[in-house]
Amino acid sequence: MTLEAAPLIYLLIFAAVPMLVGALYLAVFGNSINLNNRVNRRLALLEKSNNNRAQVLEQLRKEISQHMNSRGIPLYSLLATKAQKANIAFTPLQLVMIMAAISAASFVGFSIATSASAPICAGVAISLGVGGVYFWVNGKAKKRIALMEEQLPDAVELMVRSLRVGHPFSSAIGIVAKEVSDPLGTEFGLIADEAAYGRDIAESLKAFAERMDNQDLRFLAVAVNIQQTAGGNLAEILEGLAKVIRARFKLFRRVKAITAEAKWSGGFLSAFPLGAVVTIKMLKPDYYDAVQDSPYWIPALITVGVFLVINMIFMRIMVDIKV
């Protein structure tokens, strides 16, 4: 029995790409981009720049807006929204160069290590370069959003305690920026710096909520805006909001636990046909040779691919429960 190694090589390279990009990201920017640091990135940048708030504000705002401003770059529109939510410090040009470098290196490796034709090597190499970087960016975005949702109730309660001891709301935002780690600490620090330079806090909170597409942050922005226009006890409003956010977070975790089995089953059913094809191709490379010349071969492949996509979409809809 002849063992075909090409499919295994493709899978190993695809799995290695996110780790390679993550290692490069950490090497370029150091621990300042690590979400697990107790000192958030804004404070680390302030320390490096001798407390130059204007310079740090400009750098952070540039990092936030650069991805959405570069959606016109070919293939980058696939990454722009996820990269913004993940707050990737790489510039769009750098990410495109990384995708191109990984694709070129993969093409050379496939050409040497496998017997596949040049068009197949090129197609798989481009898919690995773009798909691997997208997988890494998407993972960073999900992790950052999850941490932010977990930190938000504690941050709101910290603002409530600050307001009750007599601090203004802008000072409460500043305390959150100093005491809370990333990702929320840097974001609130950005809001505090914008308020210091004259921007309305409610407007900054609304822009932050829309950028992250987070309903809890929208609640916070609306609460602050209503208090500014109609008055009222902001501490009591935020205390109630913190309870609502924490209850929604607990409910979301419960729903996630209940639907975990269905998500795993959906992922397994979606991945099993592809895994079976790869395994067959590895163990018996000539398995499909007898039918590849049939006029029904390509239509059959397209039909199977369409049904797989439909299956993934419906499985995702079934377990995507809004809280």
PDB file of C-alpha atoms in Angstrom:
ATOM      1  CA  MET A   1       0.000   0.000   0.000  1.00  0.00           C
ATOM      2  CA  THR A   2       1.368   3.386  -1.051  1.00  0.00           C
ATOM      3  CA  LEU A   3       0.968   6.212   1.461  1.00  0.00           C
ATOM      4  CA  GLU A   4       0.433   9.658  -0.037  1.00  0.00           C
ATOM      5  CA  ALA A   5       1.940  12.288   2.302  1.00  0.00           C
ATOM      6  CA  ALA A   6       0.721  15.436   0.505  1.00  0.00           C
ATOM      7  CA  PRO A   7      -2.661  15.789   2.329  1.00  0.00           C
ATOM      8  CA  LEU A   8      -0.938  15.341   5.696  1.00  0.00           C
ATOM      9  CA  ILE A   9       1.649  17.977   4.765  1.00  0.00           C
ATOM     10  CA  TYR A  10      -1.148  20.398   3.814  1.00  0.00           C
ATOM     11  CA  LEU A  11      -2.899  19.893   7.168  1.00  0.00           C
ATOM     12  CA  LEU A  12       0.297  20.258   9.197  1.00  0.00           C
ATOM     13  CA  ILE A  13       1.253  23.481   7.428  1.00  0.00           C
ATOM     14  CA  PHE A  14      -2.248  24.904   7.904  1.00  0.00           C
ATOM     15  CA  ALA A  15      -2.056  24.099  11.639  1.00  0.00           C
ATOM     16  CA  ALA A  16       1.420  25.660  11.865  1.00  0.00           C
ATOM     17  CA  VAL A  17       0.526  28.958  10.165  1.00  0.00           C
ATOM     18  CA  PRO A  18      -1.473  30.492  13.097  1.00  0.00           C
ATOM     19  CA  MET A  19       1.277  29.519  15.537  1.00  0.00           C
ATOM     20  CA  LEU A  20       3.932  30.998  13.267  1.00  0.00           C
ATOM     21  CA  VAL A  21       2.033  34.289  12.867  1.00  0.00           C
ATOM     22  CA  GLY A  22       1.374  34.435  16.622  1.00  0.00           C
ATOM     23  CA  ALA A  23       5.064  33.927  17.382  1.00  0.00           C
ATOM     24  CA  LEU A  24       6.009  36.654  14.904  1.00  0.00           C
ATOM     25  CA  TYR A  25       3.396  38.991  16.430  1.00  0.00           C
ATOM     26  CA  LEU A  26       4.787  38.418  19.917  1.00  0.00           C
ATOM     27  CA  ALA A  27       8.371  38.889  18.701  1.00  0.00           C
ATOM     28  CA  VAL A  28       7.588  42.224  17.019  1.00  0.00           C
ATOM     29  CA  PHE A  29       5.400  43.818  19.704  1.00  0.00           C
ATOM     30  CA  GLY A  30       6.494  41.984  22.835  1.00  0.00           C
ATOM     31  CA  ASN A  31       4.288  41.428  25.863  1.00  0.00           C
ATOM     32  CA  SER A  32       2.475  44.736  25.385  1.00  0.00           C
ATOM     33  CA  ILE A  33      -0.041  43.015  23.089  1.00  0.00           C
ATOM     34  CA  ASN A  34      -0.612  40.075  25.466  1.00  0.00           C
ATOM     35  CA  LEU A  35      -4.186  40.195  26.816  1.00  0.00           C
ATOM     36  CA  ASN A  36      -3.153  38.377  30.005  1.00  0.00           C
ATOM     37  CA  ASN A  37      -0.859  41.176  31.236  1.00  0.00           C
ATOM     38  CA  ARG A  38      -1.865  42.895  34.461  1.00  0.00           C
ATOM     39  CA  VAL A  39      -0.598  46.207  33.050  1.00  0.00           C
ATOM     40  CA  ASN A  40      -2.656  47.065  29.988  1.00  0.00           C
ATOM     41  CA  ARG A  41      -1.044  48.074  26.719  1.00  0.00           C
ATOM     42  CA  ARG A  42      -1.918  51.754  26.988  1.00  0.00           C
ATOM     43  CA  LEU A  43      -0.109  52.074  30.331  1.00  0.00           C
ATOM     44  CA  ALA A  44       2.899  50.220  28.919  1.00  0.00           C
ATOM     45  CA  LEU A  45       3.007  52.597  25.952  1.00  0.00           C
ATOM     46  CA  LEU A  46       2.682  55.606  28.275  1.00  0.00           C
ATOM     47  CA  GLU A  47       5.651  54.376  30.271  1.00  0.00           C
ATOM     48  CA  LYS A  48       7.751  53.980  27.131  1.00  0.00           C
ATOM     49  CA  SER A  49       6.783  57.436  25.822  1.00  0.00           C
ATOM     50  CA  ASN A  50       7.356  59.272  29.138  1.00  0.00           C
ATOM     51  CA  ASN A  51       3.596  59.816  29.688  1.00  0.00           C
ATOM     52  CA  ASN A  52       3.054  61.463  26.301  1.00  0.00           C
ATOM     53  CA  ARG A  53      -0.736  60.958  26.149  1.00  0.00           C
ATOM     54  CA  ALA A  54      -1.119  62.625  22.765  1.00  0.00           C
ATOM     55  CA  GLN A  55       1.400  60.304  21.132  1.00  0.00           C
ATOM     56  CA  VAL A  56      -0.100  57.179  22.686  1.00  0.00           C
ATOM     57  CA  LEU A  57      -3.638  58.295  21.779  1.00  0.00           C
ATOM     58  CA  GLU A  58      -2.608  58.842  18.174  1.00  0.00           C
ATOM     59  CA  GLN A  59      -0.934  55.427  17.983  1.00  0.00           C
ATOM     60  CA  LEU A  60      -3.901  53.588  19.494  1.00  0.00           C
ATOM     61  CA  ARG A  61      -6.438  55.371  17.292  1.00  0.00           C
ATOM     62  CA  LYS A  62      -4.332  54.586  14.234  1.00  0.00           C
ATOM     63  CA  GLU A  63      -4.264  50.901  15.163  1.00  0.00           C
ATOM     64  CA  ILE A  64      -8.026  50.925  15.615  1.00  0.00           C
ATOM     65  CA  SER A  65      -8.920  52.625  12.327  1.00  0.00           C
ATOM     66  CA  GLN A  66      -6.215  51.289  10.016  1.00  0.00           C
ATOM     67  CA  HIS A  67      -7.904  47.990   9.205  1.00  0.00           C
ATOM     68  CA  MET A  68     -11.300  49.357   8.199  1.00  0.00           C
ATOM     69  CA  ASN A  69      -9.603  52.088   6.180  1.00  0.00           C
ATOM     70  CA  SER A  70      -7.783  49.445   4.116  1.00  0.00           C
ATOM     71  CA  ARG A  71     -10.728  47.303   3.042  1.00  0.00           C
ATOM     72  CA  GLY A  72      -9.937  48.152  -0.587  1.00  0.00           C
ATOM     73  CA  ILE A  73      -6.772  46.028  -0.542  1.00  0.00           C
ATOM     74  CA  PRO A  74      -7.367  42.771  -2.471  1.00  0.00           C
ATOM     75  CA  LEU A  75      -8.253  39.869  -0.134  1.00  0.00           C
ATOM     76  CA  TYR A  76      -7.933  42.155   2.900  1.00  0.00           C
ATOM     77  CA  SER A  77     -11.665  42.854   3.033  1.00  0.00           C
ATOM     78  CA  LEU A  78     -11.995  39.313   4.419  1.00  0.00           C
ATOM     79  CA  LEU A  79      -9.825  40.295   7.397  1.00  0.00           C
ATOM     80  CA  ALA A  80     -10.702  43.945   8.020  1.00  0.00           C
ATOM     81  CA  THR A  81     -13.634  43.585  10.445  1.00  0.00           C
ATOM     82  CA  LYS A  82     -12.047  40.725  12.407  1.00  0.00           C
ATOM     83  CA  ALA A  83      -8.689  42.521  12.565  1.00  0.00           C
ATOM     84  CA  GLN A  84     -10.377  45.645  13.927  1.00  0.00           C
ATOM     85  CA  LYS A  85     -12.210  43.704  16.639  1.00  0.00           C
ATOM     86  CA  ALA A  86      -8.994  41.879  17.522  1.00  0.00           C
ATOM     87  CA  ASN A  87      -7.139  45.232  17.480  1.00  0.00           C
ATOM     88  CA  ILE A  88      -4.248  43.673  15.555  1.00  0.00           C
ATOM     89  CA  ALA A  89      -1.205  45.930  15.829  1.00  0.00           C
ATOM     90  CA  PHE A  90       0.153  44.715  12.485  1.00  0.00           C
ATOM     91  CA  THR A  91      -0.610  47.180   9.707  1.00  0.00           C
ATOM     92  CA  PRO A  92      -2.783  45.942   6.814  1.00  0.00           C
ATOM     93  CA  LEU A  93       0.246  45.997   4.516  1.00  0.00           C
ATOM     94  CA  GLN A  94       2.201  43.866   6.979  1.00  0.00           C
ATOM     95  CA  LEU A  95      -0.623  41.319   7.179  1.00  0.00           C
ATOM     96  CA  VAL A  96      -0.843  41.143   3.388  1.00  0.00           C
ATOM     97  CA  MET A  97       2.942  40.670   3.207  1.00  0.00           C
ATOM     98  CA  ILE A  98       2.729  37.873   5.786  1.00  0.00           C
ATOM     99  CA  MET A  99       0.013  36.149   3.739  1.00  0.00           C
ATOM    100  CA  ALA A 100       2.114  36.521   0.589  1.00  0.00           C
ATOM    101  CA  ALA A 101       5.267  35.219   2.311  1.00  0.00           C
ATOM    102  CA  ILE A 102       3.469  32.182   3.753  1.00  0.00           C
ATOM    103  CA  SER A 103       1.854  31.453   0.392  1.00  0.00           C
ATOM    104  CA  ALA A 104       5.224  31.693  -1.422  1.00  0.00           C
ATOM    105  CA  ALA A 105       7.009  29.516   1.143  1.00  0.00           C
ATOM    106  CA  SER A 106       4.185  26.950   1.031  1.00  0.00           C
ATOM    107  CA  PHE A 107       4.298  26.861  -2.772  1.00  0.00           C
ATOM    108  CA  VAL A 108       8.033  26.182  -2.733  1.00  0.00           C
ATOM    109  CA  GLY A 109       7.625  23.528  -0.062  1.00  0.00           C
ATOM    110  CA  PHE A 110       4.780  21.784  -1.886  1.00  0.00           C
ATOM    111  CA  SER A 111       6.701  21.851  -5.160  1.00  0.00           C
ATOM    112  CA  ILE A 112       9.672  20.136  -3.513  1.00  0.00           C
ATOM    113  CA  ALA A 113       7.918  17.753  -1.116  1.00  0.00           C
ATOM    114  CA  THR A 114       4.949  16.648  -3.255  1.00  0.00           C
ATOM    115  CA  SER A 115       4.326  15.534  -6.811  1.00  0.00           C
ATOM    116  CA  ALA A 116       1.286  17.770  -7.323  1.00  0.00           C
ATOM    117  CA  SER A 117       1.117  20.021 -10.364  1.00  0.00           C
ATOM    118  CA  ALA A 118       2.052  23.703 -10.150  1.00  0.00           C
ATOM    119  CA  PRO A 119      -1.567  25.033 -10.348  1.00  0.00           C
ATOM    120  CA  ILE A 120      -2.650  22.745  -7.506  1.00  0.00           C
ATOM    121  CA  CYS A 121       0.380  23.742  -5.411  1.00  0.00           C
ATOM    122  CA  ALA A 122      -0.337  27.427  -6.075  1.00  0.00           C
ATOM    123  CA  GLY A 123      -4.024  27.123  -5.191  1.00  0.00           C
ATOM    124  CA  VAL A 124      -3.368  25.218  -1.982  1.00  0.00           C
ATOM    125  CA  ALA A 125      -0.509  27.566  -1.011  1.00  0.00           C
ATOM    126  CA  ILE A 126      -2.671  30.685  -1.441  1.00  0.00           C
ATOM    127  CA  SER A 127      -5.499  29.032   0.501  1.00  0.00           C
ATOM    128  CA  LEU A 128      -3.101  28.195   3.330  1.00  0.00           C
ATOM    129  CA  GLY A 129      -1.578  31.681   3.405  1.00  0.00           C
ATOM    130  CA  VAL A 130      -4.889  33.546   3.425  1.00  0.00           C
ATOM    131  CA  GLY A 131      -6.843  30.966   5.420  1.00  0.00           C
ATOM    132  CA  GLY A 132      -4.157  30.492   8.061  1.00  0.00           C
ATOM    133  CA  VAL A 133      -3.832  34.222   8.747  1.00  0.00           C
ATOM    134  CA  TYR A 134      -7.625  34.604   8.783  1.00  0.00           C
ATOM    135  CA  PHE A 135      -7.884  31.709  11.255  1.00  0.00           C
ATOM    136  CA  TRP A 136      -5.330  33.410  13.527  1.00  0.00           C
ATOM    137  CA  VAL A 137      -7.020  36.825  13.339  1.00  0.00           C
ATOM    138  CA  ASN A 138     -10.452  35.303  13.930  1.00  0.00           C
ATOM    139  CA  GLY A 139      -9.162  33.451  16.987  1.00  0.00           C
ATOM    140  CA  LYS A 140      -7.648  36.643  18.393  1.00  0.00           C
ATOM    141  CA  ALA A 141     -10.916  38.512  17.825  1.00  0.00           C
ATOM    142  CA  LYS A 142     -13.010  35.849  19.570  1.00  0.00           C
ATOM    143  CA  LYS A 143     -10.638  35.714  22.531  1.00  0.00           C
ATOM    144  CA  ARG A 144     -10.571  39.502  22.884  1.00  0.00           C
ATOM    145  CA  ILE A 145     -14.344  39.861  22.685  1.00  0.00           C
ATOM    146  CA  ALA A 146     -14.862  37.054  25.223  1.00  0.00           C
ATOM    147  CA  LEU A 147     -12.425  38.666  27.681  1.00  0.00           C
ATOM    148  CA  MET A 148     -14.077  42.037  27.209  1.00  0.00           C
ATOM    149  CA  GLU A 149     -17.534  40.628  27.933  1.00  0.00           C
ATOM    150  CA  GLU A 150     -16.174  38.977  31.077  1.00  0.00           C
ATOM    151  CA  GLN A 151     -14.470  42.175  32.293  1.00  0.00           C
ATOM    152  CA  LEU A 152     -17.337  44.585  31.602  1.00  0.00           C
ATOM    153  CA  PRO A 153     -19.519  43.892  34.706  1.00  0.00           C
ATOM    154  CA  ASP A 154     -16.546  44.375  37.039  1.00  0.00           C
ATOM    155  CA  ALA A 155     -15.558  47.565  35.207  1.00  0.00           C
ATOM    156  CA  VAL A 156     -19.079  49.003  35.525  1.00  0.00           C
ATOM    157  CA  GLU A 157     -19.166  48.146  39.240  1.00  0.00           C
ATOM    158  CA  LEU A 158     -15.791  49.856  39.660  1.00  0.00           C
ATOM    159  CA  MET A 159     -17.269  52.979  38.053  1.00  0.00           C
ATOM    160  CA  VAL A 160     -20.252  52.777  40.420  1.00  0.00           C
ATOM    161  CA  ARG A 161     -17.974  52.709  43.474  1.00  0.00           C
ATOM    162  CA  SER A 162     -15.973  55.601  42.088  1.00  0.00           C
ATOM    163  CA  LEU A 163     -19.108  57.682  41.467  1.00  0.00           C
ATOM    164  CA  ARG A 164     -20.419  57.003  44.973  1.00  0.00           C
ATOM    165  CA  VAL A 165     -17.299  58.401  46.608  1.00  0.00           C
ATOM    166  CA  GLY A 166     -17.746  61.651  44.688  1.00  0.00           C
ATOM    167  CA  HIS A 167     -15.634  61.258  41.559  1.00  0.00           C
ATOM    168  CA  PRO A 168     -16.968  62.627  38.245  1.00  0.00           C
ATOM    169  CA  PHE A 169     -17.732  60.145  35.508  1.00  0.00           C
ATOM    170  CA  SER A 170     -14.616  61.060  33.534  1.00  0.00           C
ATOM    171  CA  SER A 171     -12.495  60.192  36.584  1.00  0.00           C
ATOM    172  CA  ALA A 172     -14.381  56.899  36.948  1.00  0.00           C
ATOM    173  CA  ILE A 173     -13.491  56.063  33.339  1.00  0.00           C
ATOM    174  CA  GLY A 174      -9.849  56.933  34.115  1.00  0.00           C
ATOM    175  CA  ILE A 175      -9.822  54.633  37.156  1.00  0.00           C
ATOM    176  CA  VAL A 176     -11.078  51.738  35.033  1.00  0.00           C
ATOM    177  CA  ALA A 177      -8.335  52.525  32.499  1.00  0.00           C
ATOM    178  CA  LYS A 178      -5.684  52.215  35.227  1.00  0.00           C
ATOM    179  CA  GLU A 179      -7.044  49.319  37.265  1.00  0.00           C
ATOM    180  CA  VAL A 180      -8.440  46.963  34.614  1.00  0.00           C
ATOM    181  CA  SER A 181      -6.191  44.848  32.401  1.00  0.00           C
ATOM    182  CA  ASP A 182      -6.550  44.457  28.666  1.00  0.00           C
ATOM    183  CA  PRO A 183      -8.559  44.477  26.546  1.00  0.00           C
ATOM    184  CA  LEU A 184     -11.012  46.708  28.403  1.00  0.00           C
ATOM    185  CA  GLY A 185      -8.350  48.764  30.200  1.00  0.00           C
ATOM    186  CA  THR A 186      -6.772  50.108  27.019  1.00  0.00           C
ATOM    187  CA  GLU A 187     -10.167  50.806  25.428  1.00  0.00           C
ATOM    188  CA  PHE A 188     -11.391  52.807  28.431  1.00  0.00           C
ATOM    189  CA  GLY A 189      -8.042  54.557  28.562  1.00  0.00           C
ATOM    190  CA  LEU A 190      -8.583  55.586  24.968  1.00  0.00           C
ATOM    191  CA  ILE A 191     -12.016  56.950  25.903  1.00  0.00           C
ATOM    192  CA  ALA A 192     -10.524  58.828  28.874  1.00  0.00           C
ATOM    193  CA  ASP A 193      -7.828  60.395  26.679  1.00  0.00           C
ATOM    194  CA  GLU A 194     -10.403  61.413  24.053  1.00  0.00           C
ATOM    195  CA  ALA A 195     -12.524  63.023  26.778  1.00  0.00           C
ATOM    196  CA  ALA A 196      -9.478  64.915  28.025  1.00  0.00           C
ATOM    197  CA  TYR A 197      -9.070  66.373  24.537  1.00  0.00           C
ATOM    198  CA  GLY A 198     -12.717  67.412  24.294  1.00  0.00           C
ATOM    199  CA  ARG A 199     -14.688  64.510  22.854  1.00  0.00           C
ATOM    200  CA  ASP A 200     -18.001  63.644  24.493  1.00  0.00           C
ATOM    201  CA  ILE A 201     -17.744  60.467  26.596  1.00  0.00           C
ATOM    202  CA  ALA A 202     -21.148  59.164  25.503  1.00  0.00           C
ATOM    203  CA  GLU A 203     -20.115  59.562  21.869  1.00  0.00           C
ATOM    204  CA  SER A 204     -16.852  57.698  22.496  1.00  0.00           C
ATOM    205  CA  LEU A 205     -18.709  54.882  24.278  1.00  0.00           C
ATOM    206  CA  LYS A 206     -21.186  54.611  21.405  1.00  0.00           C
ATOM    207  CA  ALA A 207     -18.369  54.448  18.832  1.00  0.00           C
ATOM    208  CA  PHE A 208     -16.641  51.769  20.938  1.00  0.00           C
ATOM    209  CA  ALA A 209     -19.863  49.725  21.172  1.00  0.00           C
ATOM    210  CA  GLU A 210     -20.474  49.893  17.424  1.00  0.00           C
ATOM    211  CA  ARG A 211     -16.871  48.995  16.634  1.00  0.00           C
ATOM    212  CA  MET A 212     -17.041  45.901  18.844  1.00  0.00           C
ATOM    213  CA  ASP A 213     -20.694  45.171  17.902  1.00  0.00           C
ATOM    214  CA  ASN A 214     -21.465  44.497  21.582  1.00  0.00           C
ATOM    215  CA  GLN A 215     -24.965  44.911  23.017  1.00  0.00           C
ATOM    216  CA  ASP A 216     -23.802  45.400  26.621  1.00  0.00           C
ATOM    217  CA  LEU A 217     -21.566  48.292  25.574  1.00  0.00           C
ATOM    218  CA  ARG A 218     -24.522  49.795  23.711  1.00  0.00           C
ATOM    219  CA  PHE A 219     -26.525  49.618  26.957  1.00  0.00           C
ATOM    220  CA  LEU A 220     -23.708  51.454  28.742  1.00  0.00           C
ATOM    221  CA  ALA A 221     -23.512  54.160  26.058  1.00  0.00           C
ATOM    222  CA  VAL A 222     -27.290  54.678  26.101  1.00  0.00           C
ATOM    223  CA  ALA A 223     -27.364  54.867  29.914  1.00  0.00           C
ATOM    224  CA  VAL A 224     -24.642  57.521  29.982  1.00  0.00           C
ATOM    225  CA  ASN A 225     -26.296  59.484  27.164  1.00  0.00           C
ATOM    226  CA  ILE A 226     -29.690  59.467  28.906  1.00  0.00           C
ATOM    227  CA  GLN A 227     -28.127  60.623  32.179  1.00  0.00           C
ATOM    228  CA  GLN A 228     -26.335  63.461  30.408  1.00  0.00           C
ATOM    229  CA  THR A 229     -29.487  64.694  28.659  1.00  0.00           C
ATOM    230  CA  ALA A 230     -32.193  63.986  31.254  1.00  0.00           C
ATOM    231  CA  GLY A 231     -30.243  63.813  34.514  1.00  0.00           C
ATOM    232  CA  GLY A 232     -30.570  61.241  37.278  1.00  0.00           C
ATOM    233  CA  ASN A 233     -28.391  59.203  39.595  1.00  0.00           C
ATOM    234  CA  LEU A 234     -25.795  57.681  37.289  1.00  0.00           C
ATOM    235  CA  ALA A 235     -24.424  55.425  40.039  1.00  0.00           C
ATOM    236  CA  GLU A 236     -27.804  53.728  40.507  1.00  0.00           C
ATOM    237  CA  ILE A 237     -28.307  53.418  36.752  1.00  0.00           C
ATOM    238  CA  LEU A 238     -24.914  51.786  36.282  1.00  0.00           C
ATOM    239  CA  GLU A 239     -25.431  49.518  39.296  1.00  0.00           C
ATOM    240  CA  GLY A 240     -28.607  48.161  37.723  1.00  0.00           C
ATOM    241  CA  LEU A 241     -26.839  47.882  34.371  1.00  0.00           C
ATOM    242  CA  ALA A 242     -24.005  45.887  35.946  1.00  0.00           C
ATOM    243  CA  LYS A 243     -26.537  43.391  37.338  1.00  0.00           C
ATOM    244  CA  VAL A 244     -28.209  43.064  33.945  1.00  0.00           C
ATOM    245  CA  ILE A 245     -24.872  42.551  32.164  1.00  0.00           C
ATOM    246  CA  ARG A 246     -23.749  39.952  34.704  1.00  0.00           C
ATOM    247  CA  ALA A 247     -27.080  38.102  34.426  1.00  0.00           C
ATOM    248  CA  ARG A 248     -26.846  38.116  30.612  1.00  0.00           C
ATOM    249  CA  PHE A 249     -23.286  36.833  30.829  1.00  0.00           C
ATOM    250  CA  LYS A 250     -24.320  33.955  33.117  1.00  0.00           C
ATOM    251  CA  LEU A 251     -27.233  33.110  30.832  1.00  0.00           C
ATOM    252  CA  PHE A 252     -24.929  33.169  27.816  1.00  0.00           C
ATOM    253  CA  ARG A 253     -22.530  30.781  29.561  1.00  0.00           C
ATOM    254  CA  ARG A 254     -25.428  28.442  30.401  1.00  0.00           C
ATOM    255  CA  VAL A 255     -26.680  28.498  26.809  1.00  0.00           C
ATOM    256  CA  LYS A 256     -23.134  27.858  25.600  1.00  0.00           C
ATOM    257  CA  ALA A 257     -22.866  24.820  27.878  1.00  0.00           C
ATOM    258  CA  ILE A 258     -26.251  23.466  26.764  1.00  0.00           C
ATOM    259  CA  THR A 259     -25.444  23.847  23.061  1.00  0.00           C
ATOM    260  CA  ALA A 260     -21.851  22.575  23.343  1.00  0.00           C
ATOM    261  CA  GLU A 261     -22.781  19.016  22.366  1.00  0.00           C
ATOM    262  CA  ALA A 262     -24.820  20.193  19.368  1.00  0.00           C
ATOM    263  CA  LYS A 263     -21.946  22.449  18.224  1.00  0.00           C
ATOM    264  CA  TRP A 264     -19.464  19.600  18.516  1.00  0.00           C
ATOM    265  CA  SER A 265     -21.780  17.263  16.631  1.00  0.00           C
ATOM    266  CA  GLY A 266     -22.285  19.865  13.907  1.00  0.00           C
ATOM    267  CA  GLY A 267     -18.552  20.438  13.596  1.00  0.00           C
ATOM    268  CA  PHE A 268     -17.877  16.703  13.469  1.00  0.00           C
ATOM    269  CA  LEU A 269     -20.552  16.058  10.833  1.00  0.00           C
ATOM    270  CA  SER A 270     -19.221  18.942   8.750  1.00  0.00           C
ATOM    271  CA  ALA A 271     -15.571  17.916   9.020  1.00  0.00           C
ATOM    272  CA  PHE A 272     -16.007  14.140   8.721  1.00  0.00           C
ATOM    273  CA  PRO A 273     -16.527  14.015   4.913  1.00  0.00           C
ATOM    274  CA  LEU A 274     -13.460  16.181   4.347  1.00  0.00           C
ATOM    275  CA  GLY A 275     -11.446  14.088   6.793  1.00  0.00           C
ATOM    276  CA  ALA A 276     -12.589  10.911   5.066  1.00  0.00           C
ATOM    277  CA  VAL A 277     -11.512  12.243   1.670  1.00  0.00           C
ATOM    278  CA  VAL A 278      -8.084  13.222   3.024  1.00  0.00           C
ATOM    279  CA  THR A 279      -7.628   9.828   4.710  1.00  0.00           C
ATOM    280  CA  ILE A 280      -8.630   7.931   1.570  1.00  0.00           C
ATOM    281  CA  LYS A 281      -6.291  10.089  -0.516  1.00  0.00           C
ATOM    282  CA  MET A 282      -3.431   9.310   1.885  1.00  0.00           C
ATOM    283  CA  LEU A 283      -4.036   5.553   2.160  1.00  0.00           C
ATOM    284  CA  LYS A 284      -5.026   4.878  -1.467  1.00  0.00           C
ATOM    285  CA  PRO A 285      -4.072   7.783  -3.794  1.00  0.00           C
ATOM    286  CA  ASP A 286      -5.522   6.034  -6.874  1.00  0.00           C
ATOM    287  CA  TYR A 287      -8.925   5.374  -5.274  1.00  0.00           C
ATOM    288  CA  TYR A 288     -10.756   7.902  -7.469  1.00  0.00           C
ATOM    289  CA  ASP A 289      -8.792   7.283 -10.691  1.00  0.00           C
ATOM    290  CA  ALA A 290     -11.498   5.065 -12.169  1.00  0.00           C
ATOM    291  CA  VAL A 291     -14.200   7.753 -11.955  1.00  0.00           C
ATOM    292  CA  GLN A 292     -12.241  10.975 -12.479  1.00  0.00           C
ATOM    293  CA  ASP A 293     -12.761  10.808 -16.249  1.00  0.00           C
ATOM    294  CA  SER A 294     -16.527  10.456 -15.889  1.00  0.00           C
ATOM    295  CA  PRO A 295     -18.631  13.439 -17.074  1.00  0.00           C
ATOM    296  CA  TYR A 296     -20.478  13.263 -13.742  1.00  0.00           C
ATOM    297  CA  TRP A 297     -17.319  13.685 -11.623  1.00  0.00           C
ATOM    298  CA  ILE A 298     -17.209  17.485 -11.504  1.00  0.00           C
ATOM    299  CA  PRO A 299     -21.014  17.930 -11.054  1.00  0.00           C
ATOM    300  CA  ALA A 300     -20.896  15.363  -8.250  1.00  0.00           C
ATOM    301  CA  LEU A 301     -18.088  17.218  -6.506  1.00  0.00           C
ATOM    302  CA  ILE A 302     -19.961  20.523  -6.826  1.00  0.00           C
ATOM    303  CA  THR A 303     -23.164  18.948  -5.478  1.00  0.00           C
ATOM    304  CA  VAL A 304     -21.383  17.440  -2.490  1.00  0.00           C
ATOM    305  CA  GLY A 305     -19.644  20.757  -1.801  1.00  0.00           C
ATOM    306  CA  VAL A 306     -22.955  22.645  -1.931  1.00  0.00           C
ATOM    307  CA  PHE A 307     -24.586  20.189   0.464  1.00  0.00           C
ATOM    308  CA  LEU A 308     -21.633  20.485   2.856  1.00  0.00           C
ATOM    309  CA  VAL A 309     -21.912  24.275   2.861  1.00  0.00           C
ATOM    310  CA  ILE A 310     -25.689  24.078   3.418  1.00  0.00           C
ATOM    311  CA  ASN A 311     -25.096  21.648   6.284  1.00  0.00           C
ATOM    312  CA  MET A 312     -22.589  24.014   7.924  1.00  0.00           C
ATOM    313  CA  ILE A 313     -24.963  26.979   7.565  1.00  0.00           C
ATOM    314  CA  PHE A 314     -27.959  25.147   9.043  1.00  0.00           C
ATOM    315  CA  MET A 315     -25.951  23.638  11.891  1.00  0.00           C
ATOM    316  CA  ARG A 316     -24.648  27.116  12.711  1.00  0.00           C
ATOM    317  CA  ILE A 317     -28.177  28.577  12.659  1.00  0.00           C
ATOM    318  CA  MET A 318     -29.484  25.834  14.953  1.00  0.00           C
ATOM    319  CA  VAL A 319     -26.930  26.512  17.713  1.00  0.00           C
ATOM    320  CA  ASP A 320     -26.580  30.286  17.281  1.00  0.00           C
ATOM    321  CA  ILE A 321     -28.876  31.380  20.108  1.00  0.00           C
ATOM    322  CA  LYS A 322     -29.015  35.104  20.830  1.00  0.00           C
ATOM    323  CA  VAL A 323     -28.956  36.106  24.501  1.00  0.00           C
TER     324      VAL A 323
END
